[in-house]
Amino acid sequence: MRGRRPSADDWGLSGMGEPAGAQPFDASQRVSFSDLDQMREAVTRSLGPHRVTLVGRTKNVSAHFWTKRMRDIVVNDLSYGTEVDIDAGHLDSFFAVVIPLSGVSVIRNGRQQVRLQPGHAAVAAPTEYSKQRLTEGCRQNVVRIEQPVLEAHLRDLLGHPLPVPLSFRLGFEVASGSGKAFAEDLALVARRLVNDPAAYESPYATSSTEQNLMTRLLLTATHNYSDQLHGEPPKSISGRLVTAVVEIVRAHPEWNHTSRSLARAQGVSVRTLERAFRRDMGIGPMAYLRGVRLERARSALRAAAPTEVSVGAIAREWGFVSRSRFAADYRERYGELPSQTLRK
């Protein structure tokens, strides 16, 4: 397209509407920019160098940006308030998961191109050249996941090294099924990062949240290891595997266990551990861990004095990030709220 500015027809955006999307958190938490260069500089600090060009005759920018890093994942919420072209080039060793919240955009990554609107998403690879056009009403989450971290997580899930780098099909659906679960989990994480950032101060909470997001992404978006990831694990799994993990969890439920750490300790893949647990216990290893932690939290509530300790403090001590989720799980298991146990 050298020699002229790309048109809406070039990007497949002519006549596209601006459907409204779900808002992951209060828009007032975002920083506003009326200067395009200032917006670009802010986004560059999170997502790397890129060029932004206004499309059409408008010179007015009403941009908004919010960003928060967990550990290996950065969640961004951005909009430009006008139609723009973004030339991101080759990303800096990270995958960019793009989820529109409103409006329409078209993203190109290497030879692949998809049109995005709410219900659709894309995974741009760092090995391919990336460009995107955003319509005036386009607002989107862009999630930065470091390539080495995501590939290491996939290795743990599969239980063997990756002979070739991870490569995604660009587009995937988030309107239903596992894609919808991924988008909902991401929206929940974004709300917590804004409204309760202390929820992820615990290394366990951060690690388990990031692993959950990466697992959901790998199970949802199509990539060159999808067939292996969805295939059947080995059938001959010793009962000693489950017994050994149960012993570790019951002896030290306060440790920052993850499915990855438990699988590594036994020299098996995460997939093998998950399958063994579901076959022998009827639940996954992390669900079993939550159950043990609920038991310990109940013991702590029974032993505590209501004037000296709070339900929230005990919940955090045993690794429960959300107090409301802790209360709901506790009530389902024991038939009463944790506050009722504490007052007895």
Coordinates of N, CA, C and O in Angstrom, one line a residue, residues 193-319:
L193 N -7.9 -6.1 39.4 CA -6.7 -5.3 39.3 C -7.0 -3.8 39.6 O -6.2 -3.1 40.2
V194 N -8.2 -3.4 39.2 CA -8.6 -2.0 39.4 C -9.2 -1.8 40.8 O -8.8 -0.8 41.5
N195 N -10.1 -2.6 41.2 CA -10.9 -2.4 42.4 C -10.2 -3.0 43.7 O -10.5 -2.5 44.8
D196 N -9.4 -4.0 43.5 CA -8.8 -4.7 44.7 C -7.4 -5.2 44.3 O -7.2 -6.4 44.3
P197 N -6.5 -4.3 44.0 CA -5.1 -4.7 43.5 C -4.4 -5.6 44.6 O -3.6 -6.4 44.2
A198 N -4.8 -5.5 45.9 CA -4.1 -6.3 46.9 C -4.4 -7.8 46.7 O -3.8 -8.6 47.3
A199 N -5.5 -8.1 45.9 CA -5.9 -9.5 45.7 C -4.8 -10.3 45.1 O -4.7 -11.5 45.2
Y200 N -3.9 -9.6 44.3 CA -2.8 -10.3 43.6 C -1.4 -10.0 44.2 O -0.4 -10.2 43.6
E201 N -1.4 -9.6 45.5 CA -0.1 -9.4 46.1 C 0.5 -10.7 46.5 O 1.7 -10.8 46.6
S202 N -0.3 -11.7 46.7 CA 0.2 -13.1 47.0 C 0.8 -13.7 45.8 O 0.2 -13.7 44.7
P203 N 2.0 -14.2 45.9 CA 2.6 -14.9 44.7 C 1.8 -16.1 44.2 O 1.7 -16.4 43.0
Y204 N 1.1 -16.8 45.2 CA 0.2 -17.9 44.8 C -0.9 -17.4 44.0 O -1.3 -18.0 42.9
A205 N -1.5 -16.3 44.4 CA -2.7 -15.8 43.7 C -2.3 -15.3 42.3 O -3.0 -15.6 41.3
T206 N -1.2 -14.7 42.2 CA -0.7 -14.2 40.8 C -0.4 -15.4 39.9 O -0.8 -15.4 38.8
S207 N 0.4 -16.3 40.5 CA 0.8 -17.5 39.7 C -0.4 -18.3 39.2 O -0.5 -18.7 38.0
S208 N -1.3 -18.6 40.1 CA -2.5 -19.4 39.8 C -3.4 -18.7 38.8 O -3.9 -19.3 37.8
T209 N -3.5 -17.4 38.9 CA -4.4 -16.6 38.0 C -3.8 -16.6 36.6 O -4.5 -16.8 35.6
E210 N -2.5 -16.4 36.5 CA -1.8 -16.3 35.2 C -1.8 -17.7 34.5 O -2.1 -17.8 33.3
Q211 N -1.6 -18.7 35.3 CA -1.7 -20.1 34.7 C -3.0 -20.4 34.2 O -3.2 -21.1 33.2
N212 N -4.1 -20.0 35.0 CA -5.4 -20.3 34.5 C -5.7 -19.6 33.2 O -6.3 -20.2 32.3
L213 N -5.3 -18.3 33.1 CA -5.5 -17.6 31.8 C -4.8 -18.2 30.7 O -5.3 -18.3 29.6
M214 N -3.5 -18.6 30.9 CA -2.8 -19.2 29.8 C -3.3 -20.5 29.4 O -3.4 -20.9 28.2
T215 N -3.8 -21.3 30.4 CA -4.4 -22.6 30.1 C -5.6 -22.5 29.2 O -5.9 -23.1 28.2
R216 N -6.5 -21.5 29.6 CA -7.8 -21.3 28.9 C -7.5 -20.8 27.5 O -8.1 -21.2 26.5
L217 N -6.5 -20.0 27.3 CA -6.1 -19.5 26.0 C -5.6 -20.6 25.1 O -6.0 -20.8 24.0
L218 N -4.8 -21.5 25.7 CA -4.2 -22.6 24.9 C -5.3 -23.6 24.6 O -5.1 -24.3 23.5
L219 N -6.3 -23.8 25.4 CA -7.4 -24.7 25.1 C -8.4 -24.1 24.2 O -9.2 -24.9 23.6
T220 N -8.4 -22.8 24.0 CA -9.4 -22.1 23.2 C -9.0 -21.8 21.8 O -9.6 -22.2 20.8
A221 N -7.9 -21.1 21.7 CA -7.4 -20.6 20.4 C -6.6 -21.8 19.7 O -6.0 -22.6 20.4
T222 N -6.8 -21.9 18.4 CA -6.2 -23.0 17.7 C -4.7 -22.7 17.4 O -4.3 -21.6 17.0
H223 N -3.9 -23.7 17.7 CA -2.4 -23.5 17.4 C -1.8 -24.8 17.0 O -2.5 -25.8 16.9
N224 N -0.5 -24.8 16.7 CA 0.1 -26.0 16.2 C 0.3 -27.2 17.2 O 0.7 -28.3 16.8
Y225 N -0.1 -27.0 18.4 CA -0.1 -28.1 19.4 C -1.5 -28.4 19.9 O -1.6 -29.2 20.9
S226 N -2.5 -27.9 19.3 CA -3.9 -28.1 19.8 C -4.2 -29.6 19.8 O -4.9 -30.1 20.7
D227 N -3.9 -30.3 18.7 CA -4.2 -31.7 18.7 C -3.6 -32.5 19.8 O -4.3 -33.4 20.4
Q228 N -2.4 -32.2 20.1 CA -1.7 -32.9 21.2 C -2.3 -32.5 22.6 O -2.5 -33.4 23.4
L229 N -2.7 -31.2 22.7 CA -3.2 -30.8 24.0 C -4.6 -31.4 24.3 O -4.9 -31.6 25.4
H230 N -5.4 -31.6 23.2 CA -6.7 -32.1 23.4 C -6.8 -33.6 23.3 O -7.8 -34.2 23.5
G231 N -5.6 -34.3 23.0 CA -5.6 -35.7 22.9 C -5.6 -36.4 24.2 O -5.5 -35.8 25.3
E232 N -5.8 -37.7 24.1 CA -5.9 -38.6 25.3 C -4.5 -38.8 26.0 O -3.6 -39.1 25.3
P233 N -4.4 -38.6 27.3 CA -3.1 -38.9 28.0 C -3.0 -40.4 28.1 O -3.9 -41.1 27.9
P234 N -1.8 -40.8 28.6 CA -1.5 -42.2 28.8 C -2.6 -42.8 29.7 O -3.0 -42.2 30.7
K235 N -3.0 -44.0 29.4 CA -4.0 -44.7 30.2 C -3.5 -45.3 31.5 O -4.2 -45.4 32.5
S236 N -2.2 -45.8 31.4 CA -1.7 -46.5 32.6 C -1.0 -45.5 33.6 O 0.1 -45.1 33.4
I237 N -1.8 -45.0 34.5 CA -1.3 -44.0 35.5 C -1.4 -44.7 36.8 O -2.4 -45.1 37.3
S238 N -0.3 -44.7 37.5 CA -0.2 -45.4 38.8 C -1.0 -44.6 39.9 O -1.0 -43.3 39.9
G239 N -1.7 -45.3 40.8 CA -2.4 -44.6 41.9 C -1.5 -43.9 42.8 O -1.9 -43.1 43.6
R240 N -0.2 -44.3 42.8 CA 0.8 -43.6 43.6 C 0.9 -42.2 43.3 O 1.3 -41.4 44.2
L241 N 0.7 -41.8 42.1 CA 0.8 -40.4 41.7 C -0.2 -39.5 42.5 O 0.1 -38.5 43.1
V242 N -1.5 -39.9 42.5 CA -2.5 -39.2 43.2 C -2.2 -39.2 44.7 O -2.3 -38.2 45.4
T243 N -1.8 -40.4 45.3 CA -1.5 -40.5 46.7 C -0.4 -39.6 47.1 O -0.5 -38.9 48.1
A244 N 0.6 -39.5 46.3 CA 1.8 -38.7 46.6 C 1.4 -37.2 46.6 O 1.8 -36.4 47.5
V245 N 0.6 -36.8 45.7 CA 0.2 -35.4 45.6 C -0.8 -35.0 46.8 O -0.6 -34.0 47.4
V246 N -1.7 -35.9 47.1 CA -2.6 -35.7 48.3 C -1.7 -35.6 49.5 O -2.1 -34.7 50.4
E247 N -0.7 -36.4 49.7 CA 0.1 -36.2 50.9 C 0.8 -34.9 51.0 O 0.9 -34.3 52.1
I248 N 1.3 -34.4 49.8 CA 2.0 -33.1 49.8 C 1.0 -32.0 50.2 O 1.3 -31.1 51.0
V249 N -0.2 -32.0 49.5 CA -1.2 -31.0 49.8 C -1.7 -31.0 51.2 O -1.8 -29.9 51.8
R250 N -1.9 -32.1 51.8 CA -2.4 -32.2 53.1 C -1.4 -31.8 54.2 O -1.6 -31.2 55.2
A251 N -0.1 -32.1 53.8 CA 1.0 -31.7 54.8 C 1.3 -30.3 54.7 O 1.6 -29.7 55.8
H252 N 1.2 -29.6 53.5 CA 1.5 -28.2 53.4 C 0.6 -27.5 52.5 O 0.9 -27.0 51.4
P253 N -0.7 -27.3 52.9 CA -1.7 -26.6 52.1 C -1.4 -25.1 52.0 O -1.9 -24.4 51.1
E254 N -0.5 -24.6 52.9 CA -0.2 -23.2 52.9 C 0.9 -22.9 51.8 O 1.1 -21.7 51.5
W255 N 1.5 -23.9 51.2 CA 2.5 -23.6 50.2 C 1.8 -23.1 48.9 O 0.6 -23.3 48.7
N256 N 2.6 -22.4 48.1 CA 2.1 -21.9 46.8 C 2.0 -23.0 45.7 O 2.6 -22.9 44.7
H257 N 1.2 -24.0 46.0 CA 1.0 -25.1 45.0 C 0.3 -24.6 43.8 O -0.6 -23.8 43.8
T258 N 0.7 -25.1 42.7 CA 0.0 -25.0 41.4 C 0.0 -26.4 40.7 O 0.7 -27.2 41.1
S259 N -0.9 -26.5 39.8 CA -0.9 -27.8 39.0 C 0.5 -28.1 38.4 O 1.0 -29.2 38.4
R260 N 1.1 -27.0 38.0 CA 2.5 -27.1 37.4 C 3.5 -27.6 38.4 O 4.3 -28.5 38.2
S261 N 3.5 -27.0 39.6 CA 4.5 -27.4 40.6 C 4.3 -28.8 41.1 O 5.2 -29.5 41.4
L262 N 3.0 -29.2 41.3 CA 2.7 -30.5 41.8 C 3.1 -31.5 40.7 O 3.6 -32.6 41.0
A263 N 2.8 -31.2 39.4 CA 3.2 -32.2 38.4 C 4.7 -32.3 38.3 O 5.2 -33.4 38.1
R264 N 5.4 -31.2 38.4 CA 6.8 -31.3 38.3 C 7.4 -32.1 39.4 O 8.4 -32.8 39.2
A265 N 6.9 -31.9 40.6 CA 7.4 -32.7 41.7 C 7.3 -34.2 41.5 O 8.1 -35.0 42.1
Q266 N 6.3 -34.6 40.7 CA 6.1 -36.0 40.5 C 6.7 -36.5 39.1 O 6.6 -37.7 38.8
G267 N 7.2 -35.5 38.4 CA 7.9 -35.9 37.1 C 6.9 -36.2 36.0 O 7.2 -37.1 35.1
V268 N 5.6 -35.6 36.1 CA 4.6 -35.9 35.0 C 4.2 -34.6 34.5 O 4.5 -33.5 35.0
S269 N 3.4 -34.6 33.4 CA 2.8 -33.4 32.8 C 1.6 -33.0 33.6 O 1.0 -33.8 34.3
V270 N 1.2 -31.7 33.5 CA 0.0 -31.2 34.1 C -1.2 -32.0 33.6 O -2.1 -32.3 34.4
R271 N -1.2 -32.3 32.4 CA -2.4 -33.0 31.8 C -2.5 -34.4 32.4 O -3.6 -34.8 32.7
T272 N -1.4 -35.0 32.6 CA -1.4 -36.4 33.2 C -1.9 -36.3 34.7 O -2.7 -37.1 35.1
L273 N -1.4 -35.3 35.4 CA -1.9 -35.1 36.8 C -3.4 -34.8 36.9 O -4.1 -35.4 37.7
E274 N -3.8 -33.9 36.0 CA -5.2 -33.5 36.0 C -6.1 -34.7 35.7 O -7.1 -35.0 36.4
R275 N -5.7 -35.5 34.7 CA -6.5 -36.7 34.3 C -6.5 -37.7 35.5 O -7.6 -38.3 35.8
A276 N -5.4 -38.0 36.1 CA -5.3 -38.9 37.2 C -6.2 -38.5 38.4 O -6.9 -39.3 38.9
F277 N -6.2 -37.2 38.7 CA -7.0 -36.8 39.8 C -8.5 -36.9 39.5 O -9.3 -37.3 40.4
R278 N -8.9 -36.5 38.3 CA -10.3 -36.6 38.0 C -10.8 -38.0 37.9 O -11.9 -38.3 38.2
R279 N -9.9 -38.9 37.5 CA -10.3 -40.3 37.5 C -10.4 -40.9 38.9 O -11.4 -41.6 39.2
D280 N -9.5 -40.6 39.7 CA -9.5 -41.2 41.1 C -10.2 -40.4 42.1 O -10.7 -41.0 43.1
M281 N -10.3 -39.1 42.0 CA -10.9 -38.3 43.0 C -12.2 -37.6 42.6 O -12.9 -37.0 43.4
G282 N -12.4 -37.5 41.3 CA -13.6 -36.9 40.8 C -13.5 -35.4 40.6 O -14.4 -34.7 40.2
I283 N -12.3 -34.8 41.0 CA -12.1 -33.4 40.9 C -10.6 -33.2 40.5 O -9.8 -34.1 40.5
G284 N -10.2 -32.0 40.1 CA -8.9 -31.7 39.7 C -8.0 -31.4 41.0 O -8.5 -31.2 42.1
P285 N -6.7 -31.4 40.8 CA -5.8 -31.2 42.0 C -6.0 -29.8 42.7 O -5.9 -29.7 43.9
M286 N -6.3 -28.7 41.9 CA -6.5 -27.4 42.5 C -7.8 -27.4 43.3 O -7.9 -26.7 44.3
A287 N -8.8 -28.0 42.8 CA -10.1 -28.1 43.5 C -9.9 -28.9 44.8 O -10.5 -28.5 45.9
Y288 N -9.1 -29.9 44.8 CA -8.8 -30.7 46.0 C -8.0 -29.8 47.0 O -8.3 -29.8 48.2
L289 N -7.1 -29.0 46.5 CA -6.3 -28.1 47.3 C -7.2 -27.1 48.0 O -7.1 -26.8 49.2
R290 N -8.2 -26.5 47.2 CA -9.1 -25.6 47.8 C -9.9 -26.2 48.9 O -10.2 -25.6 49.9
G291 N -10.3 -27.5 48.7 CA -11.0 -28.2 49.8 C -10.2 -28.3 51.1 O -10.8 -28.1 52.2
V292 N -9.0 -28.7 50.9 CA -8.1 -28.8 52.1 C -7.9 -27.4 52.8 O -8.0 -27.3 54.0
R293 N -7.8 -26.4 52.0 CA -7.6 -25.0 52.6 C -8.9 -24.6 53.3 O -8.8 -23.9 54.3
L294 N -10.1 -25.0 52.7 CA -11.3 -24.7 53.4 C -11.4 -25.4 54.8 O -11.8 -24.8 55.7
E295 N -10.9 -26.6 54.8 CA -10.9 -27.3 56.1 C -10.0 -26.6 57.1 O -10.4 -26.4 58.3
R296 N -8.8 -26.1 56.7 CA -7.9 -25.4 57.6 C -8.5 -24.1 58.0 O -8.3 -23.7 59.1
A297 N -9.1 -23.4 57.0 CA -9.7 -22.1 57.4 C -10.9 -22.3 58.4 O -11.0 -21.5 59.3
R298 N -11.6 -23.4 58.3 CA -12.7 -23.6 59.2 C -12.1 -23.9 60.6 O -12.7 -23.4 61.6
S299 N -11.0 -24.7 60.7 CA -10.4 -24.9 62.0 C -9.9 -23.6 62.6 O -10.0 -23.4 63.8
A300 N -9.3 -22.7 61.7 CA -8.8 -21.4 62.2 C -10.0 -20.5 62.7 O -9.9 -19.9 63.7
L301 N -11.1 -20.6 62.0 CA -12.3 -19.8 62.4 C -12.8 -20.3 63.8 O -13.2 -19.4 64.6
R302 N -12.9 -21.5 63.9 CA -13.4 -22.1 65.2 C -12.5 -21.8 66.4 O -13.0 -21.6 67.5
A303 N -11.2 -21.7 66.1 CA -10.3 -21.4 67.2 C -10.1 -20.0 67.5 O -9.5 -19.6 68.6
A304 N -10.5 -19.1 66.6 CA -10.2 -17.6 66.7 C -11.3 -16.9 67.6 O -12.4 -17.4 67.7
A305 N -10.9 -15.8 68.1 CA -11.8 -14.9 68.8 C -12.3 -13.8 67.9 O -11.5 -13.2 67.2
P306 N -13.6 -13.6 67.8 CA -14.1 -12.6 66.8 C -13.6 -11.2 67.0 O -13.5 -10.5 66.0
T307 N -13.1 -10.9 68.1 CA -12.6 -9.5 68.4 C -11.1 -9.4 68.0 O -10.6 -8.3 68.0
E308 N -10.5 -10.5 67.7 CA -9.0 -10.5 67.5 C -8.7 -10.8 66.0 O -7.5 -10.5 65.6
V309 N -9.6 -11.4 65.2 CA -9.2 -11.7 63.9 C -10.5 -11.6 63.0 O -11.6 -11.7 63.5
S310 N -10.3 -11.3 61.7 CA -11.4 -11.2 60.8 C -11.4 -12.4 59.8 O -10.5 -13.1 59.6
V311 N -12.6 -12.5 59.2 CA -12.8 -13.6 58.2 C -11.8 -13.3 57.1 O -11.2 -14.2 56.5
G312 N -11.7 -12.0 56.7 CA -10.8 -11.7 55.5 C -9.4 -12.1 55.8 O -8.7 -12.6 54.9
A313 N -8.9 -11.9 57.0 CA -7.5 -12.2 57.3 C -7.3 -13.7 57.3 O -6.3 -14.2 56.7
I314 N -8.2 -14.5 57.7 CA -8.1 -16.0 57.7 C -8.2 -16.4 56.2 O -7.5 -17.3 55.8
A315 N -9.1 -15.8 55.5 CA -9.2 -16.2 54.0 C -7.9 -16.0 53.3 O -7.4 -16.8 52.6
R316 N -7.3 -14.8 53.5 CA -6.0 -14.5 52.9 C -4.9 -15.4 53.4 O -4.1 -15.8 52.6
E317 N -4.9 -15.7 54.6 CA -3.9 -16.6 55.2 C -3.9 -18.0 54.4 O -2.8 -18.6 54.2
W318 N -5.1 -18.4 54.0 CA -5.2 -19.7 53.4 C -5.3 -19.6 51.9 O -5.8 -20.6 51.2
G319 N -4.9 -18.5 51.3 CA -4.8 -18.3 49.9 C -6.0 -18.0 49.1 O -6.1 -18.2 47.9

